[in-house]
Amino acid sequence: MEREVRLLSEKRHRRRPCIMFSVTVVLLVFVIVGVALGLTLRHQNDSFKETFMSRCEKFKRSDCQKIWHAFEQAYVGRDPCNVPMEEYNPLLAAAPPQPACNRIMLWSKTKDVVHDFTEKRDCFGTLEDTLLGSVLDDLTWCGKEGSSETFTTGCPGWTECENNPVRSFWYRASAAFADAACGDVTAMLNGSISTPFYPTSIFGSIEVKRLNSTRVKSLNVVLVKEQNEVANCTNASLKDLQKELDKEIKYNCKEVEKSQIEECASDPQKPCGACW
C-alpha cells in the first residue's frame, strides 16, 4: 500500500508541470492572437487613411488633414447602423461641391458609361468627380462602439441597415451635389432595363427632389440604349420622374446609343452637345 501511495504521488507531481505548461501555451496563444488582431486593425486603419489622403491630395489646395478629421467624426466610435446622413454635415462643409452651371451629370444604373465619358471629356462632372466623391468612390468603412479605429471589413452592407456609414455618406453627398446644380442638368439613365427611373434610387429619392427651379432651368435625360433595348422615352417610370420634378423645371428626354456616346467620348474634336 505504501508503495502504491508513493507511485500515485509521483504521478501527480509529474502531471502538475504538464498542466502548467498547457495553461502557459493557451495564454501565449491568446496573447499572440490579440497582438495579431490589433496589428490587423491598425493596418486596416492606416491603409484606409493612406488611400483617403493620397486621393485627396490630387485635388490641389485642399486641407486634406482637416477633411479627414471631419470625415472621421461622422462614424468613428459609433454603432455602424446608427450613422444618419446629418453626421456628414461637417464633412460637406469642409469640402462642399462647387456650383456647376450646365455641367452637372447625374446618373442611375449607368455608372461605367458615365464615368468613361466624364474621364475623357471635360464638359460634365459627376459626384464621383468631386473631391469627396472621388476620394470615397468604391470604398467601404465603418466604426465600432468603444473603438477609435476605422474598419473596412465586418461593416454593414448597403441594405443591411438604413443608417450605415457608406449609405449615409452617399445620400448626404448626393443631396449637396444636387443643391450645387444650376442651369441645365443632364441625367444619364439606363434604357436596357424595364424601369429606368426608380423612385427609391439615390437619383430618384434624393437628387431629383433637390433640383430647385430657382437655380435649375432644365433636366435633360439621356436614355442610354444598347442592343437589348427595353425602355424608351415613353416609359411609364419616366412619367413618374416628371411628376417628381419641380414643375417649373423643363424636362427633355433623348434616346442615345451607348456606342455613340463611347465614340463621342473618344473624339475630342466633337462638341459634347453633339454626343446626343
PDB file of N, CA, C and O in Angstrom, residues 80-140:
ATOM      1  N   PRO A  80     -22.263  51.087 -36.176  1.00  0.00           N
ATOM      2  CA  PRO A  80     -22.230  51.237 -37.630  1.00  0.00           C
ATOM      3  C   PRO A  80     -23.610  51.224 -38.296  1.00  0.00           C
ATOM      4  O   PRO A  80     -23.707  51.441 -39.499  1.00  0.00           O
ATOM      5  N   CYS A  81     -24.651  50.987 -37.516  1.00  0.00           N
ATOM      6  CA  CYS A  81     -26.013  51.085 -38.059  1.00  0.00           C
ATOM      7  C   CYS A  81     -26.726  52.326 -37.524  1.00  0.00           C
ATOM      8  O   CYS A  81     -27.946  52.476 -37.691  1.00  0.00           O
ATOM      9  N   ASN A  82     -25.966  53.217 -36.910  1.00  0.00           N
ATOM     10  CA  ASN A  82     -26.564  54.438 -36.364  1.00  0.00           C
ATOM     11  C   ASN A  82     -25.726  55.660 -36.736  1.00  0.00           C
ATOM     12  O   ASN A  82     -25.271  56.412 -35.884  1.00  0.00           O
ATOM     13  N   VAL A  83     -25.518  55.820 -38.041  1.00  0.00           N
ATOM     14  CA  VAL A  83     -24.792  56.984 -38.554  1.00  0.00           C
ATOM     15  C   VAL A  83     -25.704  57.695 -39.564  1.00  0.00           C
ATOM     16  O   VAL A  83     -25.617  57.454 -40.778  1.00  0.00           O
ATOM     17  N   PRO A  84     -26.626  58.525 -39.101  1.00  0.00           N
ATOM     18  CA  PRO A  84     -27.528  59.218 -40.026  1.00  0.00           C
ATOM     19  C   PRO A  84     -26.774  60.185 -40.931  1.00  0.00           C
ATOM     20  O   PRO A  84     -25.664  60.617 -40.608  1.00  0.00           O
ATOM     21  N   MET A  85     -27.355  60.505 -42.059  1.00  0.00           N
ATOM     22  CA  MET A  85     -26.660  61.305 -43.061  1.00  0.00           C
ATOM     23  C   MET A  85     -26.250  62.680 -42.535  1.00  0.00           C
ATOM     24  O   MET A  85     -25.260  63.249 -42.982  1.00  0.00           O
ATOM     25  N   GLU A  86     -26.991  63.199 -41.548  1.00  0.00           N
ATOM     26  CA  GLU A  86     -26.652  64.515 -40.987  1.00  0.00           C
ATOM     27  C   GLU A  86     -25.289  64.534 -40.314  1.00  0.00           C
ATOM     28  O   GLU A  86     -24.694  65.612 -40.138  1.00  0.00           O
ATOM     29  N   GLU A  87     -24.788  63.361 -39.924  1.00  0.00           N
ATOM     30  CA  GLU A  87     -23.467  63.310 -39.293  1.00  0.00           C
ATOM     31  C   GLU A  87     -22.359  63.748 -40.246  1.00  0.00           C
ATOM     32  O   GLU A  87     -21.261  64.098 -39.814  1.00  0.00           O
ATOM     33  N   TYR A  88     -22.638  63.736 -41.534  1.00  0.00           N
ATOM     34  CA  TYR A  88     -21.645  64.155 -42.522  1.00  0.00           C
ATOM     35  C   TYR A  88     -21.739  65.643 -42.872  1.00  0.00           C
ATOM     36  O   TYR A  88     -21.012  66.112 -43.746  1.00  0.00           O
ATOM     37  N   ASN A  89     -22.602  66.376 -42.191  1.00  0.00           N
ATOM     38  CA  ASN A  89     -22.710  67.817 -42.468  1.00  0.00           C
ATOM     39  C   ASN A  89     -21.371  68.544 -42.311  1.00  0.00           C
ATOM     40  O   ASN A  89     -20.993  69.351 -43.178  1.00  0.00           O
ATOM     41  N   PRO A  90     -20.613  68.296 -41.219  1.00  0.00           N
ATOM     42  CA  PRO A  90     -19.305  68.969 -41.095  1.00  0.00           C
ATOM     43  C   PRO A  90     -18.347  68.602 -42.235  1.00  0.00           C
ATOM     44  O   PRO A  90     -17.558  69.440 -42.679  1.00  0.00           O
ATOM     45  N   LEU A  91     -18.400  67.364 -42.706  1.00  0.00           N
ATOM     46  CA  LEU A  91     -17.540  66.954 -43.812  1.00  0.00           C
ATOM     47  C   LEU A  91     -17.900  67.710 -45.086  1.00  0.00           C
ATOM     48  O   LEU A  91     -17.015  68.199 -45.794  1.00  0.00           O
ATOM     49  N   LEU A  92     -19.195  67.814 -45.381  1.00  0.00           N
ATOM     50  CA  LEU A  92     -19.612  68.538 -46.585  1.00  0.00           C
ATOM     51  C   LEU A  92     -19.328  70.028 -46.458  1.00  0.00           C
ATOM     52  O   LEU A  92     -19.069  70.704 -47.458  1.00  0.00           O
ATOM     53  N   ALA A  93     -19.322  70.536 -45.229  1.00  0.00           N
ATOM     54  CA  ALA A  93     -18.957  71.940 -45.018  1.00  0.00           C
ATOM     55  C   ALA A  93     -17.465  72.142 -45.262  1.00  0.00           C
ATOM     56  O   ALA A  93     -17.033  73.190 -45.749  1.00  0.00           O
ATOM     57  N   ALA A  94     -16.669  71.112 -44.942  1.00  0.00           N
ATOM     58  CA  ALA A  94     -15.213  71.203 -45.137  1.00  0.00           C
ATOM     59  C   ALA A  94     -14.822  71.071 -46.600  1.00  0.00           C
ATOM     60  O   ALA A  94     -13.799  71.628 -47.027  1.00  0.00           O
ATOM     61  N   ALA A  95     -15.614  70.332 -47.372  1.00  0.00           N
ATOM     62  CA  ALA A  95     -15.283  70.124 -48.792  1.00  0.00           C
ATOM     63  C   ALA A  95     -16.572  70.098 -49.617  1.00  0.00           C
ATOM     64  O   ALA A  95     -16.973  69.049 -50.127  1.00  0.00           O
ATOM     65  N   PRO A  96     -17.237  71.247 -49.745  1.00  0.00           N
ATOM     66  CA  PRO A  96     -18.525  71.269 -50.456  1.00  0.00           C
ATOM     67  C   PRO A  96     -18.347  71.167 -51.972  1.00  0.00           C
ATOM     68  O   PRO A  96     -17.346  71.636 -52.516  1.00  0.00           O
ATOM     69  N   PRO A  97     -19.311  70.546 -52.674  1.00  0.00           N
ATOM     70  CA  PRO A  97     -19.273  70.557 -54.139  1.00  0.00           C
ATOM     71  C   PRO A  97     -19.430  72.006 -54.631  1.00  0.00           C
ATOM     72  O   PRO A  97     -20.222  72.758 -54.080  1.00  0.00           O
ATOM     73  N   GLN A  98     -18.665  72.360 -55.627  1.00  0.00           N
ATOM     74  CA  GLN A  98     -18.741  73.722 -56.145  1.00  0.00           C
ATOM     75  C   GLN A  98     -19.912  73.846 -57.118  1.00  0.00           C
ATOM     76  O   GLN A  98     -20.182  72.933 -57.891  1.00  0.00           O
ATOM     77  N   PRO A  99     -20.645  74.985 -57.087  1.00  0.00           N
ATOM     78  CA  PRO A  99     -21.742  75.189 -58.040  1.00  0.00           C
ATOM     79  C   PRO A  99     -21.247  75.004 -59.470  1.00  0.00           C
ATOM     80  O   PRO A  99     -20.175  75.487 -59.830  1.00  0.00           O
ATOM     81  N   ALA A 100     -22.005  74.256 -60.245  1.00  0.00           N
ATOM     82  CA  ALA A 100     -21.581  73.936 -61.610  1.00  0.00           C
ATOM     83  C   ALA A 100     -22.756  74.126 -62.563  1.00  0.00           C
ATOM     84  O   ALA A 100     -23.574  73.220 -62.728  1.00  0.00           O
ATOM     85  N   CYS A 101     -22.832  75.295 -63.169  1.00  0.00           N
ATOM     86  CA  CYS A 101     -23.920  75.578 -64.088  1.00  0.00           C
ATOM     87  C   CYS A 101     -23.705  74.855 -65.412  1.00  0.00           C
ATOM     88  O   CYS A 101     -22.618  74.927 -66.000  1.00  0.00           O
ATOM     89  N   ASN A 102     -24.733  74.123 -65.836  1.00  0.00           N
ATOM     90  CA  ASN A 102     -24.753  73.430 -67.130  1.00  0.00           C
ATOM     91  C   ASN A 102     -23.750  72.277 -67.223  1.00  0.00           C
ATOM     92  O   ASN A 102     -23.528  71.754 -68.314  1.00  0.00           O
ATOM     93  N   ARG A 103     -23.146  71.887 -66.100  1.00  0.00           N
ATOM     94  CA  ARG A 103     -22.103  70.842 -66.140  1.00  0.00           C
ATOM     95  C   ARG A 103     -22.420  69.627 -65.272  1.00  0.00           C
ATOM     96  O   ARG A 103     -21.699  68.634 -65.316  1.00  0.00           O
ATOM     97  N   ILE A 104     -23.494  69.688 -64.499  1.00  0.00           N
ATOM     98  CA  ILE A 104     -23.814  68.582 -63.597  1.00  0.00           C
ATOM     99  C   ILE A 104     -24.337  67.387 -64.392  1.00  0.00           C
ATOM    100  O   ILE A 104     -25.248  67.505 -65.201  1.00  0.00           O
ATOM    101  N   MET A 105     -23.738  66.220 -64.114  1.00  0.00           N
ATOM    102  CA  MET A 105     -24.194  64.969 -64.716  1.00  0.00           C
ATOM    103  C   MET A 105     -24.646  64.027 -63.611  1.00  0.00           C
ATOM    104  O   MET A 105     -23.833  63.563 -62.807  1.00  0.00           O
ATOM    105  N   LEU A 106     -25.949  63.762 -63.563  1.00  0.00           N
ATOM    106  CA  LEU A 106     -26.494  62.776 -62.636  1.00  0.00           C
ATOM    107  C   LEU A 106     -26.634  61.447 -63.384  1.00  0.00           C
ATOM    108  O   LEU A 106     -26.634  61.428 -64.614  1.00  0.00           O
ATOM    109  N   TRP A 107     -26.750  60.352 -62.644  1.00  0.00           N
ATOM    110  CA  TRP A 107     -26.868  59.062 -63.320  1.00  0.00           C
ATOM    111  C   TRP A 107     -27.544  58.039 -62.427  1.00  0.00           C
ATOM    112  O   TRP A 107     -27.599  58.192 -61.207  1.00  0.00           O
ATOM    113  N   SER A 108     -28.054  56.991 -63.078  1.00  0.00           N
ATOM    114  CA  SER A 108     -28.642  55.868 -62.348  1.00  0.00           C
ATOM    115  C   SER A 108     -28.515  54.623 -63.218  1.00  0.00           C
ATOM    116  O   SER A 108     -28.985  54.595 -64.356  1.00  0.00           O
ATOM    117  N   LYS A 109     -27.846  53.602 -62.686  1.00  0.00           N
ATOM    118  CA  LYS A 109     -27.609  52.341 -63.393  1.00  0.00           C
ATOM    119  C   LYS A 109     -26.804  52.517 -64.684  1.00  0.00           C
ATOM    120  O   LYS A 109     -26.928  51.721 -65.610  1.00  0.00           O
ATOM    121  N   THR A 110     -25.978  53.548 -64.733  1.00  0.00           N
ATOM    122  CA  THR A 110     -25.155  53.791 -65.937  1.00  0.00           C
ATOM    123  C   THR A 110     -23.735  54.213 -65.535  1.00  0.00           C
ATOM    124  O   THR A 110     -23.070  54.944 -66.269  1.00  0.00           O
ATOM    125  N   LYS A 111     -23.263  53.761 -64.390  1.00  0.00           N
ATOM    126  CA  LYS A 111     -22.008  54.272 -63.836  1.00  0.00           C
ATOM    127  C   LYS A 111     -20.829  54.138 -64.797  1.00  0.00           C
ATOM    128  O   LYS A 111     -20.066  55.089 -64.985  1.00  0.00           O
ATOM    129  N   ASP A 112     -20.667  52.979 -65.410  1.00  0.00           N
ATOM    130  CA  ASP A 112     -19.496  52.752 -66.259  1.00  0.00           C
ATOM    131  C   ASP A 112     -19.461  53.682 -67.467  1.00  0.00           C
ATOM    132  O   ASP A 112     -18.438  54.307 -67.757  1.00  0.00           O
ATOM    133  N   VAL A 113     -20.569  53.786 -68.184  1.00  0.00           N
ATOM    134  CA  VAL A 113     -20.583  54.624 -69.389  1.00  0.00           C
ATOM    135  C   VAL A 113     -20.460  56.104 -69.031  1.00  0.00           C
ATOM    136  O   VAL A 113     -19.787  56.880 -69.725  1.00  0.00           O
ATOM    137  N   VAL A 114     -21.083  56.506 -67.940  1.00  0.00           N
ATOM    138  CA  VAL A 114     -20.996  57.907 -67.498  1.00  0.00           C
ATOM    139  C   VAL A 114     -19.561  58.272 -67.140  1.00  0.00           C
ATOM    140  O   VAL A 114     -19.033  59.302 -67.574  1.00  0.00           O
ATOM    141  N   HIS A 115     -18.902  57.435 -66.351  1.00  0.00           N
ATOM    142  CA  HIS A 115     -17.551  57.765 -65.899  1.00  0.00           C
ATOM    143  C   HIS A 115     -16.521  57.639 -67.015  1.00  0.00           C
ATOM    144  O   HIS A 115     -15.522  58.365 -67.021  1.00  0.00           O
ATOM    145  N   ASP A 116     -16.767  56.749 -67.943  1.00  0.00           N
ATOM    146  CA  ASP A 116     -15.897  56.681 -69.118  1.00  0.00           C
ATOM    147  C   ASP A 116     -15.983  57.993 -69.898  1.00  0.00           C
ATOM    148  O   ASP A 116     -14.966  58.526 -70.359  1.00  0.00           O
ATOM    149  N   PHE A 117     -17.188  58.523 -69.990  1.00  0.00           N
ATOM    150  CA  PHE A 117     -17.398  59.779 -70.727  1.00  0.00           C
ATOM    151  C   PHE A 117     -16.756  60.964 -70.007  1.00  0.00           C
ATOM    152  O   PHE A 117     -16.015  61.753 -70.603  1.00  0.00           O
ATOM    153  N   THR A 118     -17.030  61.114 -68.701  1.00  0.00           N
ATOM    154  CA  THR A 118     -16.503  62.275 -67.973  1.00  0.00           C
ATOM    155  C   THR A 118     -14.996  62.206 -67.779  1.00  0.00           C
ATOM    156  O   THR A 118     -14.338  63.236 -67.609  1.00  0.00           O
ATOM    157  N   GLU A 119     -14.442  60.973 -67.801  1.00  0.00           N
ATOM    158  CA  GLU A 119     -12.989  60.836 -67.684  1.00  0.00           C
ATOM    159  C   GLU A 119     -12.295  61.346 -68.944  1.00  0.00           C
ATOM    160  O   GLU A 119     -11.199  61.912 -68.882  1.00  0.00           O
ATOM    161  N   LYS A 120     -12.944  61.149 -70.093  1.00  0.00           N
ATOM    162  CA  LYS A 120     -12.324  61.523 -71.365  1.00  0.00           C
ATOM    163  C   LYS A 120     -12.693  62.937 -71.813  1.00  0.00           C
ATOM    164  O   LYS A 120     -11.940  63.566 -72.557  1.00  0.00           O
ATOM    165  N   ARG A 121     -13.842  63.420 -71.373  1.00  0.00           N
ATOM    166  CA  ARG A 121     -14.295  64.748 -71.788  1.00  0.00           C
ATOM    167  C   ARG A 121     -14.523  65.617 -70.565  1.00  0.00           C
ATOM    168  O   ARG A 121     -15.008  65.149 -69.530  1.00  0.00           O
ATOM    169  N   ASP A 122     -14.227  66.884 -70.689  1.00  0.00           N
ATOM    170  CA  ASP A 122     -14.288  67.790 -69.536  1.00  0.00           C
ATOM    171  C   ASP A 122     -15.543  68.658 -69.537  1.00  0.00           C
ATOM    172  O   ASP A 122     -15.565  69.703 -68.912  1.00  0.00           O
ATOM    173  N   CYS A 123     -16.581  68.218 -70.239  1.00  0.00           N
ATOM    174  CA  CYS A 123     -17.769  69.077 -70.310  1.00  0.00           C
ATOM    175  C   CYS A 123     -18.778  68.845 -69.197  1.00  0.00           C
ATOM    176  O   CYS A 123     -19.601  69.698 -68.926  1.00  0.00           O
ATOM    177  N   PHE A 124     -18.722  67.668 -68.556  1.00  0.00           N
ATOM    178  CA  PHE A 124     -19.636  67.351 -67.469  1.00  0.00           C
ATOM    179  C   PHE A 124     -18.852  66.772 -66.290  1.00  0.00           C
ATOM    180  O   PHE A 124     -17.741  66.276 -66.463  1.00  0.00           O
ATOM    181  N   GLY A 125     -19.480  66.848 -65.126  1.00  0.00           N
ATOM    182  CA  GLY A 125     -18.871  66.259 -63.936  1.00  0.00           C
ATOM    183  C   GLY A 125     -19.913  65.523 -63.118  1.00  0.00           C
ATOM    184  O   GLY A 125     -21.039  66.003 -62.953  1.00  0.00           O
ATOM    185  N   THR A 126     -19.544  64.357 -62.602  1.00  0.00           N
ATOM    186  CA  THR A 126     -20.435  63.592 -61.719  1.00  0.00           C
ATOM    187  C   THR A 126     -20.041  63.824 -60.264  1.00  0.00           C
ATOM    188  O   THR A 126     -19.005  64.437 -59.978  1.00  0.00           O
ATOM    189  N   LEU A 127     -20.837  63.287 -59.364  1.00  0.00           N
ATOM    190  CA  LEU A 127     -20.498  63.370 -57.940  1.00  0.00           C
ATOM    191  C   LEU A 127     -19.139  62.734 -57.676  1.00  0.00           C
ATOM    192  O   LEU A 127     -18.352  63.217 -56.863  1.00  0.00           O
ATOM    193  N   GLU A 128     -18.842  61.645 -58.406  1.00  0.00           N
ATOM    194  CA  GLU A 128     -17.577  60.939 -58.208  1.00  0.00           C
ATOM    195  C   GLU A 128     -16.381  61.708 -58.753  1.00  0.00           C
ATOM    196  O   GLU A 128     -15.238  61.306 -58.553  1.00  0.00           O
ATOM    197  N   ASP A 129     -16.640  62.808 -59.449  1.00  0.00           N
ATOM    198  CA  ASP A 129     -15.550  63.666 -59.925  1.00  0.00           C
ATOM    199  C   ASP A 129     -15.243  64.789 -58.939  1.00  0.00           C
ATOM    200  O   ASP A 129     -14.246  65.491 -59.095  1.00  0.00           O
ATOM    201  N   THR A 130     -16.104  64.962 -57.924  1.00  0.00           N
ATOM    202  CA  THR A 130     -15.827  65.954 -56.885  1.00  0.00           C
ATOM    203  C   THR A 130     -14.787  65.390 -55.927  1.00  0.00           C
ATOM    204  O   THR A 130     -14.490  64.189 -55.955  1.00  0.00           O
ATOM    205  N   LEU A 131     -14.256  66.230 -55.054  1.00  0.00           N
ATOM    206  CA  LEU A 131     -13.227  65.767 -54.128  1.00  0.00           C
ATOM    207  C   LEU A 131     -13.715  64.589 -53.283  1.00  0.00           C
ATOM    208  O   LEU A 131     -13.103  63.516 -53.285  1.00  0.00           O
ATOM    209  N   LEU A 132     -14.818  64.764 -52.571  1.00  0.00           N
ATOM    210  CA  LEU A 132     -15.280  63.709 -51.671  1.00  0.00           C
ATOM    211  C   LEU A 132     -15.743  62.472 -52.433  1.00  0.00           C
ATOM    212  O   LEU A 132     -15.477  61.342 -52.027  1.00  0.00           O
ATOM    213  N   GLY A 133     -16.432  62.682 -53.552  1.00  0.00           N
ATOM    214  CA  GLY A 133     -16.885  61.549 -54.344  1.00  0.00           C
ATOM    215  C   GLY A 133     -15.728  60.749 -54.894  1.00  0.00           C
ATOM    216  O   GLY A 133     -15.745  59.513 -54.897  1.00  0.00           O
ATOM    217  N   SER A 134     -14.686  61.442 -55.336  1.00  0.00           N
ATOM    218  CA  SER A 134     -13.502  60.777 -55.886  1.00  0.00           C
ATOM    219  C   SER A 134     -12.737  60.033 -54.793  1.00  0.00           C
ATOM    220  O   SER A 134     -12.276  58.910 -54.997  1.00  0.00           O
ATOM    221  N   VAL A 135     -12.624  60.655 -53.641  1.00  0.00           N
ATOM    222  CA  VAL A 135     -11.873  60.050 -52.533  1.00  0.00           C
ATOM    223  C   VAL A 135     -12.535  58.768 -52.029  1.00  0.00           C
ATOM    224  O   VAL A 135     -11.861  57.781 -51.730  1.00  0.00           O
ATOM    225  N   LEU A 136     -13.861  58.758 -51.954  1.00  0.00           N
ATOM    226  CA  LEU A 136     -14.563  57.648 -51.303  1.00  0.00           C
ATOM    227  C   LEU A 136     -15.233  56.675 -52.265  1.00  0.00           C
ATOM    228  O   LEU A 136     -15.852  55.707 -51.821  1.00  0.00           O
ATOM    229  N   ASP A 137     -15.072  56.894 -53.553  1.00  0.00           N
ATOM    230  CA  ASP A 137     -15.685  56.008 -54.537  1.00  0.00           C
ATOM    231  C   ASP A 137     -15.192  54.565 -54.365  1.00  0.00           C
ATOM    232  O   ASP A 137     -13.987  54.316 -54.288  1.00  0.00           O
ATOM    233  N   ASP A 138     -16.134  53.635 -54.279  1.00  0.00           N
ATOM    234  CA  ASP A 138     -15.848  52.198 -54.182  1.00  0.00           C
ATOM    235  C   ASP A 138     -15.151  51.786 -52.875  1.00  0.00           C
ATOM    236  O   ASP A 138     -14.594  50.686 -52.799  1.00  0.00           O
ATOM    237  N   LEU A 139     -15.168  52.632 -51.860  1.00  0.00           N
ATOM    238  CA  LEU A 139     -14.574  52.269 -50.574  1.00  0.00           C
ATOM    239  C   LEU A 139     -15.662  51.865 -49.574  1.00  0.00           C
ATOM    240  O   LEU A 139     -16.818  52.272 -49.691  1.00  0.00           O
ATOM    241  N   THR A 140     -15.267  51.055 -48.597  1.00  0.00           N
ATOM    242  CA  THR A 140     -16.156  50.648 -47.508  1.00  0.00           C
ATOM    243  C   THR A 140     -15.482  51.011 -46.193  1.00  0.00           C
ATOM    244  O   THR A 140     -14.282  50.816 -46.032  1.00  0.00           O
TER     245      THR A 140
END
